mmCIF file of C-alpha atoms in Angstrom:
data_model
loop_
_atom_site.group_PDB
_atom_site.id
_atom_site.type_symbol
_atom_site.label_atom_id
_atom_site.label_comp_id
_atom_site.label_asym_id
_atom_site.label_seq_id
_atom_site.Cartn_x
_atom_site.Cartn_y
_atom_site.Cartn_z
ATOM 1 C CA UNK A 14 -77.293 -42.824 78.603
ATOM 2 C CA UNK A 15 -78.317 -39.708 80.964
ATOM 3 C CA UNK A 16 -79.466 -36.853 78.523
ATOM 4 C CA UNK A 17 -76.948 -34.594 81.002
ATOM 5 C CA UNK A 18 -74.102 -36.271 80.190
ATOM 6 C CA UNK A 19 -72.222 -35.388 77.311
ATOM 7 C CA UNK A 20 -69.663 -38.070 75.247
ATOM 8 C CA UNK A 21 -67.722 -37.335 72.679
ATOM 9 C CA UNK A 22 -70.381 -39.343 69.945
ATOM 10 C CA UNK A 23 -73.241 -37.567 70.286
ATOM 11 C CA UNK A 24 -71.386 -34.351 70.210
ATOM 12 C CA UNK A 25 -70.171 -35.323 66.866
ATOM 13 C CA UNK A 26 -73.604 -36.992 66.177
ATOM 14 C CA UNK A 27 -75.392 -33.966 67.506
ATOM 15 C CA UNK A 28 -72.237 -31.448 64.023
ATOM 16 C CA UNK A 29 -73.430 -33.556 61.870
ATOM 17 C CA UNK A 30 -76.995 -34.312 62.238
ATOM 18 C CA UNK A 31 -79.205 -32.768 65.377
ATOM 19 C CA UNK A 32 -81.818 -35.227 64.110
ATOM 20 C CA UNK A 33 -79.735 -38.449 64.522
ATOM 21 C CA UNK A 34 -78.690 -36.802 67.024
ATOM 22 C CA UNK A 35 -82.149 -36.219 69.418
ATOM 23 C CA UNK A 36 -82.882 -39.956 67.863
ATOM 24 C CA UNK A 37 -79.938 -41.504 69.572
ATOM 25 C CA UNK A 38 -79.377 -39.421 72.398
ATOM 26 C CA UNK A 39 -83.327 -37.477 73.328
ATOM 27 C CA UNK A 40 -85.208 -40.339 72.129
ATOM 28 C CA UNK A 41 -82.924 -43.406 72.920
ATOM 29 C CA UNK A 42 -82.214 -45.082 69.796
ATOM 30 C CA UNK A 43 -79.378 -46.482 68.260
ATOM 31 C CA UNK A 44 -78.606 -49.328 66.125
ATOM 32 C CA UNK A 45 -79.657 -53.177 65.728
ATOM 33 C CA UNK A 46 -76.329 -54.178 65.604
ATOM 34 C CA UNK A 47 -73.047 -51.716 65.574
ATOM 35 C CA UNK A 48 -71.252 -50.663 62.013
ATOM 36 C CA UNK A 49 -68.179 -52.518 61.859
ATOM 37 C CA UNK A 50 -65.765 -49.932 61.942
ATOM 38 C CA UNK A 51 -66.350 -50.003 65.524
ATOM 39 C CA UNK A 52 -66.452 -53.660 66.389
ATOM 40 C CA UNK A 53 -62.419 -52.928 64.510
ATOM 41 C CA UNK A 54 -61.870 -50.289 66.687
ATOM 42 C CA UNK A 55 -63.068 -51.259 69.749
ATOM 43 C CA UNK A 56 -60.942 -55.068 68.313
ATOM 44 C CA UNK A 57 -57.938 -52.387 67.539
ATOM 45 C CA UNK A 58 -58.284 -50.749 71.692
ATOM 46 C CA UNK A 59 -58.260 -53.896 73.434
ATOM 47 C CA UNK A 60 -54.797 -55.236 71.549
ATOM 48 C CA UNK A 61 -52.978 -51.250 72.380
ATOM 49 C CA UNK A 62 -54.897 -52.397 75.562
ATOM 50 C CA UNK A 63 -52.661 -56.148 75.720
ATOM 51 C CA UNK A 64 -49.853 -54.515 74.405
ATOM 52 C CA UNK A 65 -48.973 -51.586 76.998
ATOM 53 C CA UNK A 66 -49.932 -54.251 79.819
ATOM 54 C CA UNK A 67 -46.793 -55.738 78.429
ATOM 55 C CA UNK A 68 -48.098 -59.231 75.734
ATOM 56 C CA UNK A 69 -46.584 -59.793 72.831
ATOM 57 C CA UNK A 70 -47.804 -58.828 69.278
ATOM 58 C CA UNK A 71 -49.678 -62.400 68.848
ATOM 59 C CA UNK A 72 -50.946 -63.440 72.461
ATOM 60 C CA UNK A 73 -52.710 -58.877 72.114
ATOM 61 C CA UNK A 74 -53.944 -60.095 68.842
ATOM 62 C CA UNK A 75 -55.822 -63.359 69.804
ATOM 63 C CA UNK A 76 -57.403 -60.992 73.189
ATOM 64 C CA UNK A 77 -58.698 -58.020 70.820
ATOM 65 C CA UNK A 78 -60.677 -61.011 68.813
ATOM 66 C CA UNK A 79 -61.492 -63.176 71.202
ATOM 67 C CA UNK A 80 -65.556 -61.076 71.615
ATOM 68 C CA UNK A 81 -65.326 -60.462 67.546
ATOM 69 C CA UNK A 82 -67.063 -63.229 65.888
ATOM 70 C CA UNK A 83 -68.381 -62.134 62.866
ATOM 71 C CA UNK A 84 -64.882 -60.103 61.596
ATOM 72 C CA UNK A 85 -64.349 -61.447 58.818
ATOM 73 C CA UNK A 86 -61.481 -63.635 57.405
ATOM 74 C CA UNK A 87 -60.322 -59.878 56.041
ATOM 75 C CA UNK A 88 -60.711 -58.265 59.127
ATOM 76 C CA UNK A 89 -58.713 -60.198 61.044
ATOM 77 C CA UNK A 90 -56.059 -60.378 58.778
ATOM 78 C CA UNK A 91 -55.923 -56.383 58.616
ATOM 79 C CA UNK A 92 -55.765 -55.967 62.187
ATOM 80 C CA UNK A 93 -52.905 -58.289 61.980
ATOM 81 C CA UNK A 94 -51.085 -56.437 60.014
ATOM 82 C CA UNK A 95 -51.841 -53.513 61.923
ATOM 83 C CA UNK A 96 -50.764 -55.035 64.892
ATOM 84 C CA UNK A 97 -47.689 -56.429 63.036
ATOM 85 C CA UNK A 98 -46.631 -52.955 62.016
ATOM 86 C CA UNK A 99 -47.260 -51.242 64.839
ATOM 87 C CA UNK A 100 -44.913 -52.812 67.244
ATOM 88 C CA UNK A 101 -42.597 -52.883 64.373
ATOM 89 C CA UNK A 102 -42.568 -49.304 64.025
ATOM 90 C CA UNK A 103 -43.336 -48.278 68.038
ATOM 91 C CA UNK A 104 -41.154 -51.623 69.406
ATOM 92 C CA UNK A 105 -38.879 -49.278 71.545
ATOM 93 C CA UNK A 106 -40.928 -46.728 72.874
ATOM 94 C CA UNK A 107 -40.996 -48.471 75.907
ATOM 95 C CA UNK A 108 -37.686 -46.762 76.273
ATOM 96 C CA UNK A 109 -39.918 -43.505 76.040
ATOM 97 C CA UNK A 110 -42.445 -44.409 78.797
ATOM 98 C CA UNK A 111 -41.709 -44.857 81.375
ATOM 99 C CA UNK A 112 -45.363 -45.402 82.776
ATOM 100 C CA UNK A 113 -48.819 -45.731 81.134
ATOM 101 C CA UNK A 114 -51.917 -45.666 82.672
ATOM 102 C CA UNK A 115 -54.736 -47.077 79.521
ATOM 103 C CA UNK A 116 -58.242 -46.044 78.785
ATOM 104 C CA UNK A 117 -58.958 -43.912 81.403
ATOM 105 C CA UNK A 118 -62.284 -43.202 82.155
ATOM 106 C CA UNK A 119 -63.451 -39.561 83.342
ATOM 107 C CA UNK A 120 -65.965 -37.271 84.262
ATOM 108 C CA UNK A 121 -66.411 -33.522 85.009
ATOM 109 C CA UNK A 122 -68.954 -31.080 85.325
ATOM 110 C CA UNK A 123 -69.333 -28.893 82.010
ATOM 111 C CA UNK A 124 -68.223 -25.505 82.335
ATOM 112 C CA UNK A 125 -70.266 -22.823 82.593
ATOM 113 C CA UNK A 126 -73.421 -25.808 82.861
ATOM 114 C CA UNK A 127 -75.867 -26.113 85.113
ATOM 115 C CA UNK A 128 -76.893 -29.662 84.067
ATOM 116 C CA UNK A 129 -74.421 -30.942 81.665
ATOM 117 C CA UNK A 130 -71.516 -33.603 82.781
ATOM 118 C CA UNK A 131 -68.485 -34.090 79.937
ATOM 119 C CA UNK A 132 -68.007 -38.000 80.464
ATOM 120 C CA UNK A 133 -66.073 -40.793 78.259
ATOM 121 C CA UNK A 134 -62.783 -42.516 78.522
ATOM 122 C CA UNK A 135 -59.289 -41.581 77.109
ATOM 123 C CA UNK A 136 -57.174 -44.353 75.310
ATOM 124 C CA UNK A 137 -54.144 -43.708 77.853
ATOM 125 C CA UNK A 138 -52.347 -41.273 80.532
ATOM 126 C CA UNK A 139 -48.295 -41.873 80.274
ATOM 127 C CA UNK A 140 -45.057 -39.767 82.030
ATOM 128 C CA UNK A 141 -42.568 -39.715 79.463
ATOM 129 C CA UNK A 142 -38.869 -41.215 80.627
ATOM 130 C CA UNK A 143 -38.103 -37.682 80.746
ATOM 131 C CA UNK A 144 -41.054 -36.644 83.006
ATOM 132 C CA UNK A 145 -43.467 -35.295 80.788
ATOM 133 C CA UNK A 146 -46.846 -36.333 81.477
ATOM 134 C CA UNK A 147 -49.076 -37.810 77.954
ATOM 135 C CA UNK A 148 -51.779 -37.888 76.326
ATOM 136 C CA UNK A 149 -51.800 -41.532 74.264
ATOM 137 C CA UNK A 150 -54.524 -40.739 71.622
ATOM 138 C CA UNK A 151 -54.758 -44.898 69.429
ATOM 139 C CA UNK A 152 -57.007 -43.746 65.984
ATOM 140 C CA UNK A 153 -57.580 -46.326 62.453
ATOM 141 C CA UNK A 154 -59.312 -44.896 59.516
ATOM 142 C CA UNK A 155 -59.456 -46.650 56.181
ATOM 143 C CA UNK A 156 -58.279 -42.550 54.335
ATOM 144 C CA UNK A 157 -55.753 -42.381 53.093
ATOM 145 C CA UNK A 158 -53.155 -41.173 55.093
ATOM 146 C CA UNK A 159 -51.302 -38.847 52.617
ATOM 147 C CA UNK A 160 -49.721 -35.375 54.464
ATOM 148 C CA UNK A 161 -51.717 -33.356 53.461
ATOM 149 C CA UNK A 162 -54.434 -35.889 52.893
ATOM 150 C CA UNK A 163 -57.746 -34.492 54.434
ATOM 151 C CA UNK A 164 -57.632 -36.787 57.341
ATOM 152 C CA UNK A 165 -54.570 -34.575 58.958
ATOM 153 C CA UNK A 166 -56.788 -31.608 58.631
ATOM 154 C CA UNK A 167 -60.226 -32.961 59.914
ATOM 155 C CA UNK A 168 -58.210 -34.381 63.160
ATOM 156 C CA UNK A 169 -56.513 -31.432 63.625
ATOM 157 C CA UNK A 170 -60.083 -29.984 64.187
ATOM 158 C CA UNK A 171 -61.305 -33.183 65.629
ATOM 159 C CA UNK A 172 -63.562 -31.636 69.321
ATOM 160 C CA UNK A 173 -63.124 -35.621 71.013
ATOM 161 C CA UNK A 174 -59.309 -34.769 71.110
ATOM 162 C CA UNK A 175 -60.107 -30.811 72.588
ATOM 163 C CA UNK A 176 -62.369 -32.956 74.615
ATOM 164 C CA UNK A 177 -59.778 -35.843 75.961
ATOM 165 C CA UNK A 178 -57.027 -32.142 76.280
ATOM 166 C CA UNK A 179 -59.282 -31.485 79.097
ATOM 167 C CA UNK A 180 -60.545 -34.054 80.980
ATOM 168 C CA UNK A 181 -56.571 -34.696 81.429
ATOM 169 C CA UNK A 182 -55.737 -31.943 82.878
ATOM 170 C CA UNK A 183 -60.317 -32.722 85.605
ATOM 171 C CA UNK A 184 -57.709 -35.988 86.056
ATOM 172 C CA UNK A 185 -54.859 -34.271 87.753
ATOM 173 C CA UNK A 186 -53.409 -34.568 84.872
ATOM 174 C CA UNK A 187 -51.740 -31.261 83.088
#
């Protein structure tokens, strides 16, 4: 990654630990193996993309697990259960979302900067049946999702979501 490129991951690393940011993004040192949570999240996003392309639940699961040789039986069972629940809960979502453009990459100049670009990938940009535009973002977590839990508090101030709103606007989705 170029040193003049800002992603949500890079900004999160800088906020969490400037030293971690330096070694990862300025020097270029990264983990030799991706973390299990990242592999799981990537599989989840692959399954969601399959779903938006019209695949049935079993086909989406097979596609999502296809490149995950290091998945444990528990990982596959967890992904399977989450995906089945998602299909059951949001099965009629097509009645709400008329069109979805999954995995939209973006890059735009950071306002006020002469050197930095912001880049990344939005899970999806959609057109609702009533004509409104929507930004779609999928999150997975191992934390409690109780209504008063810390997860929701932290998500309200997630810089990634704000970055995606600005990116959608830069892509012409007001």
